Amino acid sequence: MASGTTTPTPAPGTAAAAFDKASEVYERMTGGCTREVAKFLLTLDPKVDSSSVILDNACGTGLVTEEIIQQFSDDAKPKIFAADLAPSMIANFEAKAKGRGWIVDGAADDDSALAVSVMDAENLTYPDNMFTHSYTNLGFPFFSNGEKAAGHVHRTLRPGGAAFICTWKTLGYLRPLHAAQRAVRPTSTLWEPPMPKDWYTQEKLAHVVVAAGFQREKIRILTKSVGYRGKDLEDLLDILRTGFLGQVTNGWSEEEKEHWLKELTNALTEEEKESASLEMIAWIAIAQK
């Protein structure tokens, strides 16, 4: 259950504040790609079992937690602690968790499979050496201080435990977004998400994990290709329109916005139109303490 004597809130203008506003539509706006990464993480060794104590760090709407719990029967679930700085993300996740019986109203945290908290990943308040598994699914590129957040991941992980930390290598939606923007306003500055450029690199991910205290020889880094998908082409275009129109065309005329939407369709390849999917590639670091 949500806990803590004070409730941190995301600073205005930060990525966390944006995620907080978008909590109810978050998974749709990600085109399912973050859930696909979450599923893949759980196939990697060391896998969780019923004795695991797990941190779902920067948990968002709880995709990692949900995928873990679905693997276990009601009487053999591992213990999961989930935390995120965005209050609305946590509120929506907690309501879903209570509805599914993962959190029992009035019960102590120890009596539920899941404990959920509003908590800053850069200032985790969990004790040292608490977790056997720590998952941060694509949160690090949006932290203001990745090294500090990684230090808390290392601190709260048990010796021998494993941390799974991801960033994006390729955002498949950027190419069509940029192509459509160029078609309408050729000289405009191309829109970019609030993700520093160095976070697209393997080197940045490795640096942050090593700086946290993990030994380089105990770190593996791999890639995973996933899809930013719609149910069909019309749905994919609607996701892109809903997610990016207001950001990419901020300050444009209505005529320019309509032109951009038409050019967005033209910017997709025939394969992308047929599959209603854009390729996203994640970097994944698996680090053992």
Coordinates of C-alpha atoms in Angstrom, one line a residue, residues 13-254:
G13 CA 8.2 21.0 -16.6
T14 CA 10.0 17.7 -15.9
A15 CA 9.4 14.4 -17.7
A16 CA 7.9 13.1 -14.5
A17 CA 5.3 15.8 -14.5
A18 CA 4.4 15.1 -18.1
F19 CA 4.0 11.4 -17.2
D20 CA 1.9 12.3 -14.2
K21 CA -0.6 14.2 -16.5
A22 CA -0.6 11.3 -19.0
S23 CA -1.1 8.4 -16.6
E24 CA -4.6 7.3 -17.7
V25 CA -3.5 7.0 -21.3
Y26 CA 0.1 6.1 -20.8
E27 CA 0.1 2.5 -22.2
R28 CA -1.9 3.4 -25.3
M29 CA 0.4 6.3 -26.0
T30 CA 3.5 4.0 -25.8
G31 CA 2.0 1.8 -28.4
G32 CA 2.6 -1.2 -26.1
C33 CA 6.3 -1.1 -26.6
T34 CA 7.2 -0.6 -22.9
R35 CA 5.1 -3.7 -21.9
E36 CA 6.9 -5.7 -24.6
V37 CA 10.2 -4.7 -23.1
A38 CA 8.9 -5.6 -19.6
K39 CA 7.9 -9.1 -20.8
F40 CA 11.3 -9.6 -22.3
L41 CA 13.1 -8.5 -19.0
L42 CA 11.3 -11.3 -17.2
T43 CA 12.8 -13.9 -19.6
L44 CA 16.3 -12.9 -18.6
D45 CA 18.4 -14.7 -15.9
P46 CA 18.3 -14.6 -13.0
K47 CA 14.5 -15.0 -13.2
V48 CA 12.2 -14.2 -10.4
D49 CA 10.6 -17.0 -8.3
S50 CA 8.2 -17.1 -5.4
S51 CA 10.9 -16.3 -2.9
S52 CA 12.1 -13.1 -4.7
V53 CA 11.9 -9.6 -3.3
I54 CA 11.5 -7.3 -6.2
L55 CA 11.7 -3.5 -6.8
D56 CA 9.6 -2.2 -9.7
N57 CA 11.4 1.2 -9.9
A58 CA 9.8 4.1 -11.7
C59 CA 7.0 1.7 -12.1
G60 CA 4.6 4.0 -14.0
T61 CA 1.3 2.1 -14.4
G62 CA 2.9 -1.1 -13.1
L63 CA 3.6 -3.0 -16.3
V64 CA 6.5 -4.9 -14.8
T65 CA 4.6 -5.8 -11.6
E66 CA 1.6 -6.9 -13.6
E67 CA 3.7 -9.2 -15.8
I68 CA 5.4 -10.7 -12.8
I69 CA 2.2 -11.4 -10.8
Q70 CA 0.6 -13.1 -13.7
Q71 CA 3.3 -15.7 -13.7
F72 CA 2.4 -17.0 -10.2
S73 CA -0.6 -18.5 -8.4
D74 CA -2.3 -16.6 -5.7
D75 CA -0.6 -18.4 -2.8
A76 CA 2.9 -18.3 -4.3
K77 CA 3.5 -14.7 -5.4
P78 CA 6.9 -13.0 -4.8
K79 CA 6.9 -9.8 -2.8
I80 CA 7.0 -6.7 -5.0
F81 CA 7.6 -3.1 -4.0
A82 CA 6.6 -0.6 -6.7
A83 CA 7.5 3.1 -6.7
D84 CA 7.1 6.1 -8.9
L85 CA 7.3 9.9 -8.5
A86 CA 4.1 10.6 -10.5
P87 CA 1.2 10.5 -8.0
S88 CA -1.5 9.9 -10.7
M89 CA 0.5 6.9 -12.0
I90 CA 0.6 5.4 -8.5
A91 CA -3.1 6.2 -7.8
N92 CA -4.2 4.5 -11.0
F93 CA -1.9 1.6 -10.4
E94 CA -3.0 1.2 -6.8
A95 CA -6.7 1.2 -7.8
K96 CA -6.1 -1.5 -10.3
A97 CA -4.0 -3.5 -7.8
K98 CA -6.7 -3.4 -5.2
G99 CA -9.3 -4.4 -7.7
R100 CA -7.3 -7.5 -8.5
G101 CA -6.6 -8.4 -4.9
W102 CA -2.9 -7.7 -5.1
I103 CA -3.3 -5.1 -2.3
V104 CA -5.8 -5.8 0.5
D105 CA -7.4 -2.7 2.2
G106 CA -6.5 -2.5 5.8
A107 CA -3.8 -5.2 5.6
A108 CA -0.2 -4.6 6.5
D109 CA 2.2 -4.4 3.6
D110 CA 3.6 -7.8 4.7
D111 CA 0.2 -9.4 4.1
S112 CA -0.1 -8.2 0.5
A113 CA 1.8 -9.4 -2.6
L114 CA 2.4 -5.7 -3.5
A115 CA 3.4 -2.5 -1.7
V116 CA 3.0 0.7 -3.7
S117 CA 4.6 4.1 -2.9
V118 CA 5.0 7.5 -4.4
M119 CA 8.8 7.8 -4.3
D120 CA 11.6 9.5 -6.2
A121 CA 13.9 7.0 -7.9
E122 CA 16.8 9.4 -7.1
N123 CA 16.0 9.3 -3.4
L124 CA 14.7 5.8 -2.7
T125 CA 13.9 5.3 1.0
Y126 CA 14.1 1.5 1.1
P127 CA 16.7 -0.1 3.3
D128 CA 20.1 -1.3 2.1
N129 CA 20.4 -4.8 0.6
M130 CA 16.6 -5.3 0.4
F131 CA 15.9 -6.7 -3.1
T132 CA 16.9 -9.8 -5.0
H133 CA 15.7 -8.2 -8.3
S134 CA 15.5 -4.5 -9.3
Y135 CA 13.7 -3.5 -12.5
T136 CA 13.8 0.0 -14.0
N137 CA 12.0 -0.2 -17.3
L138 CA 13.0 2.8 -19.4
G139 CA 12.9 5.3 -16.6
F140 CA 16.6 6.3 -16.5
P141 CA 16.7 8.5 -19.6
F142 CA 14.1 10.8 -17.9
F143 CA 15.8 11.1 -14.5
S144 CA 17.6 14.4 -13.8
N145 CA 20.5 12.5 -12.1
G146 CA 20.9 9.0 -13.5
E147 CA 24.0 8.3 -11.5
K148 CA 22.2 9.1 -8.2
A149 CA 19.3 6.9 -9.2
A150 CA 21.6 4.1 -10.1
G151 CA 23.4 4.4 -6.8
H152 CA 20.1 3.8 -5.0
V153 CA 19.5 0.8 -7.2
H154 CA 22.9 -0.6 -6.2
R155 CA 22.4 0.3 -2.5
T156 CA 19.0 -1.4 -2.2
L157 CA 20.0 -4.5 -4.0
R158 CA 21.2 -7.6 -2.0
P159 CA 24.7 -8.9 -2.7
G160 CA 24.2 -11.4 -5.5
G161 CA 21.0 -9.7 -6.6
A162 CA 20.4 -8.4 -10.2
A163 CA 19.4 -5.0 -11.6
F164 CA 17.8 -4.6 -15.0
I165 CA 18.1 -1.1 -16.4
C166 CA 16.9 0.0 -19.8
T167 CA 17.2 2.9 -22.2
W168 CA 16.1 3.5 -25.8
K169 CA 18.6 3.0 -28.6
T170 CA 16.1 3.8 -31.3
L171 CA 12.7 5.6 -31.1
G172 CA 11.0 4.4 -34.3
Y173 CA 8.3 7.1 -34.3
L174 CA 10.9 9.9 -34.7
R175 CA 11.6 9.3 -38.4
P176 CA 8.0 9.7 -39.6
L177 CA 7.4 12.6 -37.1
H178 CA 10.5 14.4 -38.4
A179 CA 9.7 13.7 -42.0
A180 CA 6.2 15.1 -41.7
Q181 CA 7.6 18.2 -39.8
R182 CA 10.1 18.8 -42.6
A183 CA 7.4 18.5 -45.2
V184 CA 5.4 21.3 -43.6
R185 CA 8.1 23.5 -42.1
P186 CA 11.4 22.6 -43.8
T187 CA 13.5 25.0 -41.7
S188 CA 12.0 24.4 -38.3
T189 CA 13.9 22.8 -35.5
L190 CA 13.0 19.2 -35.3
W191 CA 11.0 18.1 -32.2
E192 CA 12.8 15.8 -29.8
P193 CA 11.5 14.0 -26.7
P194 CA 12.9 15.1 -23.3
M195 CA 15.6 12.5 -23.4
P196 CA 19.3 13.6 -23.5
K197 CA 21.1 12.4 -26.6
D198 CA 23.7 10.5 -24.8
W199 CA 21.1 8.2 -23.3
Y200 CA 20.6 6.6 -26.8
T201 CA 24.1 5.1 -26.4
Q202 CA 25.4 1.9 -24.9
E203 CA 28.3 3.9 -23.4
K204 CA 26.0 6.1 -21.3
L205 CA 24.1 3.2 -19.9
A206 CA 27.4 1.4 -19.0
H207 CA 28.9 4.5 -17.5
V208 CA 25.9 5.1 -15.2
V209 CA 25.7 1.4 -14.1
V210 CA 29.5 1.3 -13.3
A211 CA 29.4 4.6 -11.5
A212 CA 26.7 3.2 -9.2
G213 CA 29.2 0.6 -7.9
F214 CA 28.5 -2.4 -10.2
Q215 CA 31.7 -4.2 -11.4
R216 CA 32.0 -4.0 -15.2
E217 CA 32.7 -7.7 -15.5
K218 CA 29.3 -8.4 -13.8
I219 CA 27.4 -6.3 -16.3
R220 CA 25.8 -7.5 -19.6
I221 CA 24.3 -5.2 -22.1
L222 CA 22.1 -6.4 -24.9
T223 CA 19.4 -5.0 -27.3
K224 CA 15.8 -5.9 -27.8
S225 CA 13.6 -4.8 -30.8
V226 CA 10.0 -4.2 -29.9
G227 CA 7.0 -2.6 -31.7
Y228 CA 5.2 0.7 -31.3
R229 CA 1.9 -0.6 -32.5
G230 CA -1.7 0.2 -33.3
K231 CA -4.5 -2.3 -33.9
D232 CA -4.4 -1.2 -37.5
L233 CA -3.0 1.7 -39.5
E234 CA -5.8 4.0 -38.5
D235 CA -5.2 3.2 -34.9
L236 CA -1.5 3.7 -35.1
L237 CA -2.0 7.1 -36.8
D238 CA -4.5 8.0 -34.0
I239 CA -1.9 7.1 -31.3
L240 CA 0.7 9.3 -33.1
R241 CA -1.7 12.1 -33.5
T242 CA -2.9 12.0 -29.9
G243 CA 0.6 11.6 -28.5
F244 CA 2.6 14.0 -30.6
L245 CA 0.4 16.5 -32.5
G246 CA 0.3 19.1 -29.7
Q247 CA 4.1 18.8 -29.1
V248 CA 5.4 18.7 -32.6
T249 CA 3.1 21.4 -34.0
N250 CA 2.9 23.7 -31.0
G251 CA 2.1 27.2 -32.3
W252 CA 1.3 26.1 -35.8
S253 CA -1.9 27.1 -37.7
E254 CA -4.7 24.7 -38.0

